[in-house]
PDB file of C-alpha atoms in Angstrom:
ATOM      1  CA  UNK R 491      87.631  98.656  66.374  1.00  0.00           C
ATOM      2  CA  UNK R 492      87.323  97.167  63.129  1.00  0.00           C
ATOM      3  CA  UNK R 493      85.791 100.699  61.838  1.00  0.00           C
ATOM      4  CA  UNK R 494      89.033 102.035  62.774  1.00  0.00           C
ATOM      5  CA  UNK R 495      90.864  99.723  60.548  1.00  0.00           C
ATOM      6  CA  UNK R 496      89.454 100.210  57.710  1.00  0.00           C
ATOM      7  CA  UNK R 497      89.681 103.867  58.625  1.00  0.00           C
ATOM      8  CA  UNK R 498      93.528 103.705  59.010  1.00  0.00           C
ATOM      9  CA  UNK R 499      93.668 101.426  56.057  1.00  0.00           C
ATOM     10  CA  UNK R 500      92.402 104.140  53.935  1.00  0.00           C
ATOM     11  CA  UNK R 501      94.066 107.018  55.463  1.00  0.00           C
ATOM     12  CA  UNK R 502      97.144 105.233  54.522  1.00  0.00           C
ATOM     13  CA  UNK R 503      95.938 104.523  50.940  1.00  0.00           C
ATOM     14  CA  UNK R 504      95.939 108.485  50.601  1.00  0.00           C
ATOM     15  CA  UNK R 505      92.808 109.289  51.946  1.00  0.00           C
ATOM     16  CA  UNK R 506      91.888 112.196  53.641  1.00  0.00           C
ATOM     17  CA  UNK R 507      88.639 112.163  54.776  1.00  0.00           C
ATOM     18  CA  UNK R 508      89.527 108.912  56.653  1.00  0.00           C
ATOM     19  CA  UNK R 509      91.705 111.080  58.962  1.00  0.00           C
ATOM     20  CA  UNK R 510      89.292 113.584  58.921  1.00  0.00           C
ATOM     21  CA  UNK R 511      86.689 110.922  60.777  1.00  0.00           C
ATOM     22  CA  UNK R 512      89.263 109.712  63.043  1.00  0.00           C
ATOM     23  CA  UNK R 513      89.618 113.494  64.338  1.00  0.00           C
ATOM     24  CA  UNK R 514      85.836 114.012  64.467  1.00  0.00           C
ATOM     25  CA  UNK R 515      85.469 110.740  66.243  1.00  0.00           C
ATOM     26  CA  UNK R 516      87.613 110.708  68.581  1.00  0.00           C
ATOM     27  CA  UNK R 517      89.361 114.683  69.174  1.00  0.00           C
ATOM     28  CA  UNK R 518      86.713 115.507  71.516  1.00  0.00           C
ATOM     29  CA  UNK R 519      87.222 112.475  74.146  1.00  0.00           C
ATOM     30  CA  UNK R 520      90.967 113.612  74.094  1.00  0.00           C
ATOM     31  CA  UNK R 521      90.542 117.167  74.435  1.00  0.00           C
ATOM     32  CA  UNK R 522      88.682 116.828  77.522  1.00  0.00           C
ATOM     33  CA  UNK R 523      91.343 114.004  79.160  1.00  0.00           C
ATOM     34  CA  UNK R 524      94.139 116.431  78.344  1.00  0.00           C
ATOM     35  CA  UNK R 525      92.208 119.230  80.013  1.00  0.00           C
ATOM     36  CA  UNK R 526      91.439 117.380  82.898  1.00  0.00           C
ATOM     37  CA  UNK R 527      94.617 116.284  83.300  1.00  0.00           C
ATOM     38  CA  UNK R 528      96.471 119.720  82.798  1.00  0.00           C
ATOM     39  CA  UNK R 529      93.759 121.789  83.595  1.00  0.00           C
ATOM     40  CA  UNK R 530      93.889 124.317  81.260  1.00  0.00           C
ATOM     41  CA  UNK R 531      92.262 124.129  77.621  1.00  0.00           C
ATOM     42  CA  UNK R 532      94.886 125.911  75.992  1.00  0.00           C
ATOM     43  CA  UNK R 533      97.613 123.144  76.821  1.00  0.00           C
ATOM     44  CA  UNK R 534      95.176 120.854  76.238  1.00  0.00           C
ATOM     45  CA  UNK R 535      94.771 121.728  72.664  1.00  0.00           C
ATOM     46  CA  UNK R 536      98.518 121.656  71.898  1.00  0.00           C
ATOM     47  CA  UNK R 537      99.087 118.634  73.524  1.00  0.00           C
ATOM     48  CA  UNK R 538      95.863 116.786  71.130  1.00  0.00           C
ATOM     49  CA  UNK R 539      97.211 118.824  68.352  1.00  0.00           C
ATOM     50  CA  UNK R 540     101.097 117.438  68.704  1.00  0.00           C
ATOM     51  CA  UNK R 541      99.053 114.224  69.456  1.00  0.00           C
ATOM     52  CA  UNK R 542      97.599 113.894  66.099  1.00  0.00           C
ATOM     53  CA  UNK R 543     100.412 115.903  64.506  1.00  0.00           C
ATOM     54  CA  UNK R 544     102.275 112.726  65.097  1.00  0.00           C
ATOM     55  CA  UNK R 545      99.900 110.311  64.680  1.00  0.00           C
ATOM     56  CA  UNK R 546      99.857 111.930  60.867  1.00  0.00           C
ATOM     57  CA  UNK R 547     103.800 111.901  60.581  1.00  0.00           C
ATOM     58  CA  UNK R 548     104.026 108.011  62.003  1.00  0.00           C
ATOM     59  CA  UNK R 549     101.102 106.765  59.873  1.00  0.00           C
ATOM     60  CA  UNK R 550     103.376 104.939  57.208  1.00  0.00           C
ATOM     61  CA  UNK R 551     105.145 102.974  60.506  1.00  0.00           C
ATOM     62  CA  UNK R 552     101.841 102.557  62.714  1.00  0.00           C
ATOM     63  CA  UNK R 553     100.586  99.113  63.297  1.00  0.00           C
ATOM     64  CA  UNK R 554      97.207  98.853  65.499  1.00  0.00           C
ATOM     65  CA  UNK R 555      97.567  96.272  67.756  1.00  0.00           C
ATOM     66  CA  UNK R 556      94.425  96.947  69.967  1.00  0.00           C
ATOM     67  CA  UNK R 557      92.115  99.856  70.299  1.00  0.00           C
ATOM     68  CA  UNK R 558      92.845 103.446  68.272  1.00  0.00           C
ATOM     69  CA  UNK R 559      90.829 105.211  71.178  1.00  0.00           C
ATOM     70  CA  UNK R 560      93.477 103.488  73.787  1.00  0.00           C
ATOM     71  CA  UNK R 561      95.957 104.211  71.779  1.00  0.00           C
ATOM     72  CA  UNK R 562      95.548 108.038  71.160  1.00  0.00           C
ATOM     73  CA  UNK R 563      94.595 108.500  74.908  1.00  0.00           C
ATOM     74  CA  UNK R 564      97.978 106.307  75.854  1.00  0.00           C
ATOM     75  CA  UNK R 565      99.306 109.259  73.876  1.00  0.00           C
ATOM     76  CA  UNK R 566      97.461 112.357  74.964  1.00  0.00           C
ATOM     77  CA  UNK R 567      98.964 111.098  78.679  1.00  0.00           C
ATOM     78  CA  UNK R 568     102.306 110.870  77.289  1.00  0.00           C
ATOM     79  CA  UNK R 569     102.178 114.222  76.123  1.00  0.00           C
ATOM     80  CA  UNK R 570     100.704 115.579  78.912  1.00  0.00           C
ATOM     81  CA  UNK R 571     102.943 114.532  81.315  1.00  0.00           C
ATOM     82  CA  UNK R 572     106.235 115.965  79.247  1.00  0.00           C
ATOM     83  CA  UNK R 573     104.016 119.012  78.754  1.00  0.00           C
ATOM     84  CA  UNK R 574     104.043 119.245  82.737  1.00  0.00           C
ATOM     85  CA  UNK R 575     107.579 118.182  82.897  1.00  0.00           C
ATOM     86  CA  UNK R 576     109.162 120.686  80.791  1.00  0.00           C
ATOM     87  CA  UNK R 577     107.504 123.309  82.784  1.00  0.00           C
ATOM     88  CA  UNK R 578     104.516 124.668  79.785  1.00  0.00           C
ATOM     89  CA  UNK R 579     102.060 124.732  82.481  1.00  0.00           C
ATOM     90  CA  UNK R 580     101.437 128.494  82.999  1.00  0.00           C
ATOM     91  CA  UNK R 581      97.847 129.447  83.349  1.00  0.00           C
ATOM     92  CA  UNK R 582      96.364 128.682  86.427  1.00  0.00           C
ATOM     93  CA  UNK R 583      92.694 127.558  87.522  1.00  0.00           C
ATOM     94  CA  UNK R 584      91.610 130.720  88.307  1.00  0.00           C
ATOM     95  CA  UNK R 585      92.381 131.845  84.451  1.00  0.00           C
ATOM     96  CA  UNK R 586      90.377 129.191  82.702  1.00  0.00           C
ATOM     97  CA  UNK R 587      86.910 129.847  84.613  1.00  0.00           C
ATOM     98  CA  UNK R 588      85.712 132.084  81.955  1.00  0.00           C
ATOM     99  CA  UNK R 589      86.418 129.188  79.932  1.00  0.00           C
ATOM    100  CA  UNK R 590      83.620 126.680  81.470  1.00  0.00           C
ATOM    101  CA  UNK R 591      81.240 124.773  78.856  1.00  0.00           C
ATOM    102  CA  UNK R 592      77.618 126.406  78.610  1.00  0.00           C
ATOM    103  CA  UNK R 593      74.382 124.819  77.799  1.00  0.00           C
ATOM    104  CA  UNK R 594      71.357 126.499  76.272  1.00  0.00           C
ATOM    105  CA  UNK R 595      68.854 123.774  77.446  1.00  0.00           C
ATOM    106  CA  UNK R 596      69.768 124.812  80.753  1.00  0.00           C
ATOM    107  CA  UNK R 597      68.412 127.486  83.165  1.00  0.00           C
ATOM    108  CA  UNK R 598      70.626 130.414  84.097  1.00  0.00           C
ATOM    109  CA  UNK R 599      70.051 129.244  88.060  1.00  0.00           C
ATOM    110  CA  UNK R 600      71.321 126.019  86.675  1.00  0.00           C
ATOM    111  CA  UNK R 601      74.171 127.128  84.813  1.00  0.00           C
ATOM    112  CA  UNK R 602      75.231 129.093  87.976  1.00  0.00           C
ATOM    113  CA  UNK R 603      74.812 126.038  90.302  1.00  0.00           C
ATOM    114  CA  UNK R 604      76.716 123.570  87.256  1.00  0.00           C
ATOM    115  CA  UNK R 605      79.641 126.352  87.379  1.00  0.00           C
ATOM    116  CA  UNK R 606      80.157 126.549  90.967  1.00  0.00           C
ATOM    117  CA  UNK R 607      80.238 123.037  91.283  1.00  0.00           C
ATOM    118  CA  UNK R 608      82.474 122.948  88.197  1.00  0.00           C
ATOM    119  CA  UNK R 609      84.672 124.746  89.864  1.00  0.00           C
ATOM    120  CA  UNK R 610      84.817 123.163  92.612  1.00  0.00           C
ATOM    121  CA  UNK R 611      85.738 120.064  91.674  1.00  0.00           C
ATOM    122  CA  UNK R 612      88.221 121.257  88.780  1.00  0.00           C
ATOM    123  CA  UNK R 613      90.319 123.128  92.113  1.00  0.00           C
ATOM    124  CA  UNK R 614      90.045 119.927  93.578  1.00  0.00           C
ATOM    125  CA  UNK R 615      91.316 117.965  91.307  1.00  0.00           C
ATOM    126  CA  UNK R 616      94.467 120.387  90.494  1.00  0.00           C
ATOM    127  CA  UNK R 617      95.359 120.027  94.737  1.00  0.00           C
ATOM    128  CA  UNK R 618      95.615 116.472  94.021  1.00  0.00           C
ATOM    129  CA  UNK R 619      98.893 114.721  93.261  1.00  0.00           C
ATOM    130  CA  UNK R 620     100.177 114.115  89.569  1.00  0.00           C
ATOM    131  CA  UNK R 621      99.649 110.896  90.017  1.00  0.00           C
ATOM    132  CA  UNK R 622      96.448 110.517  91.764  1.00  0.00           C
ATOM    133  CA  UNK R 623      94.692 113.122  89.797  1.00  0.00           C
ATOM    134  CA  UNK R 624      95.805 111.223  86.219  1.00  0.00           C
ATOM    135  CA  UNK R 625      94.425 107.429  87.686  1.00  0.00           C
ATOM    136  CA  UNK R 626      91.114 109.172  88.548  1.00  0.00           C
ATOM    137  CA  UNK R 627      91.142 110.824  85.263  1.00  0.00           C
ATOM    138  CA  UNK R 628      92.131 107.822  83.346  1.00  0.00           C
ATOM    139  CA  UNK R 629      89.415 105.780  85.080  1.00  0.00           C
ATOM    140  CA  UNK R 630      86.387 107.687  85.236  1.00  0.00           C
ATOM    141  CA  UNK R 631      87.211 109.707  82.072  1.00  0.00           C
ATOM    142  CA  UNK R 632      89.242 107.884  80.167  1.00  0.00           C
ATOM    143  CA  UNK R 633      87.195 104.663  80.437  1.00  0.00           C
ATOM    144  CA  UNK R 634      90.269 102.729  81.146  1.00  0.00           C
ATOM    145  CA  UNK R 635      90.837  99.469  82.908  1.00  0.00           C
ATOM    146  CA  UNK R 636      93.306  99.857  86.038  1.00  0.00           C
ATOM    147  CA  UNK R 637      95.368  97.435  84.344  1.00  0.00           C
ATOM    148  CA  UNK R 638      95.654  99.266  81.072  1.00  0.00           C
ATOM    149  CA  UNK R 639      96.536 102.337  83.440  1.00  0.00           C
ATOM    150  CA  UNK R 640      99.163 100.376  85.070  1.00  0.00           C
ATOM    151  CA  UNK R 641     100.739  98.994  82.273  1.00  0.00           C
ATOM    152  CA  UNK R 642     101.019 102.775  80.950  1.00  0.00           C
ATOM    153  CA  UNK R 643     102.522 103.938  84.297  1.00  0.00           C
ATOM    154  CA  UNK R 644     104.900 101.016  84.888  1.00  0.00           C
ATOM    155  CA  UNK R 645     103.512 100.148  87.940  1.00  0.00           C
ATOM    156  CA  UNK R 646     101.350  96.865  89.097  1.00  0.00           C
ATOM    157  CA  UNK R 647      97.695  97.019  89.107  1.00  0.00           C
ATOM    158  CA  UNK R 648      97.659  97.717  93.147  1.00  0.00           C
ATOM    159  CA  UNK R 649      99.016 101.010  92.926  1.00  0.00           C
ATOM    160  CA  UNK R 650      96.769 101.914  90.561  1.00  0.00           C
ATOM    161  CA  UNK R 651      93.880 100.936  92.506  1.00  0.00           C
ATOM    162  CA  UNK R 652      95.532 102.695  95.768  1.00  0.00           C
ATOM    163  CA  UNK R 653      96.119 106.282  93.747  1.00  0.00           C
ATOM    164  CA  UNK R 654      92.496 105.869  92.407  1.00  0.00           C
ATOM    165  CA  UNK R 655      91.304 105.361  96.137  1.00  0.00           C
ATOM    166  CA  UNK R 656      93.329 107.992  97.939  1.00  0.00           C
ATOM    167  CA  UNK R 657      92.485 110.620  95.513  1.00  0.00           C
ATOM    168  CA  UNK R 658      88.492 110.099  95.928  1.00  0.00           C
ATOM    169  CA  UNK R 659      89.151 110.037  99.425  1.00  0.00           C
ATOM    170  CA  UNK R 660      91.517 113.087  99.166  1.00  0.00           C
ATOM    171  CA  UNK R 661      88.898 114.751  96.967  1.00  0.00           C
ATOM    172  CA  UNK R 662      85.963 114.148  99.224  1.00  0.00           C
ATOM    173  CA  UNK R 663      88.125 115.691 102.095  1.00  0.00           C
ATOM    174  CA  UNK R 664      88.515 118.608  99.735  1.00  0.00           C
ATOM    175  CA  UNK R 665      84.812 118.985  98.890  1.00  0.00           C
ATOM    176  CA  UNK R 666      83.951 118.263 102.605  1.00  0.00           C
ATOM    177  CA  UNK R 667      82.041 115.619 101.583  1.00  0.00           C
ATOM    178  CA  UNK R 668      79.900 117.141  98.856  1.00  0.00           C
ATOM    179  CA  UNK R 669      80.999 114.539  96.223  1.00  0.00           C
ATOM    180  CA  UNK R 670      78.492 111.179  96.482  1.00  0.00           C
ATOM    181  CA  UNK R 671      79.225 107.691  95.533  1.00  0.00           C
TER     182      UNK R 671
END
């Protein structure tokens, strides 16, 4: 946290390979919320992009008041839910399987095995609701407290918990069990 003040401190002074950091460090942990949440890497890289398109056109008015990471993510969910609500949601899941990650330390048996399962669970996730599918993102990915998530929802820390809750159950009904503790 404090690196990231002295970051912004000097991004404001002028300086561009402060930004430059704050991308590297943290564009990868929002890319993969947004995808997760939208489930499509396409949308996911506009909605980072606008993210930090913003982030650069606010800089002279932005105060940090707690964590940058928080912050940006607060903002990637922001985005991602007008992105949803103004209907830019186009591609489905079936489009972005030729876009999974690959590994060269792995096996090709094990890259087939890591994809199906992949798979799996990314059509899993999209069957959930909006709402259940961004807590469980938020939580597991995002690293976030269910209080921060219910302060950025509006909503008290028990409906949090409850959307977290019925969307692992819903999504070990979906997987017929094949997701463990």
């Amino acid at each position: 946290m404090f690196e990231d003040s002295i970051l912004l401190w000097k991004f404001k002074c002028g300086n561009r390979d402060a930004f430059c950091l704050i991308y590297e460090k943290y564009a990868g942990h929002l890319l993969t919320l947004a995808a997760n949440l939208l489930d499509n890497k396409d949308d996911a890289e506009d909605v980072v992009q606008d993210v930090f398109i913003s982030f650069v056109e606010s800089i002279d008015k932005f105060r940090l008041t707690g964590s940058l990471k928080s912050y940006l993510a607060t903002c990637v969910v922001n985005r991602s839910r007008d992105y949803i609500r103004k209907g830019k949601r186009r591609r489905t899941a079936a489009e972005n399987q030729s876009q999974l990650p690959t590994s060269i330390t792995r096996s090709p048996v094990q890259l087939a095995v890591f994809s199906e399962e992949l798979n799996k669970l990314s059509d899993a996730l999209t069957e959930l609701p909006y709402q259940q599918r961004e807590a469980i993102v938020l939580r597991l990915h995002g690293e976030m407290k269910f209080r921060q998530i219910a302060r950025l929802n509006n909503v008290s820390v028990k409906t949090v918990q409850s959307r977290y809750r019925y969307g692992l159950e819903k999504l070990r009904s979906l997987l017929n069990g094949e997701v463990k503790k």
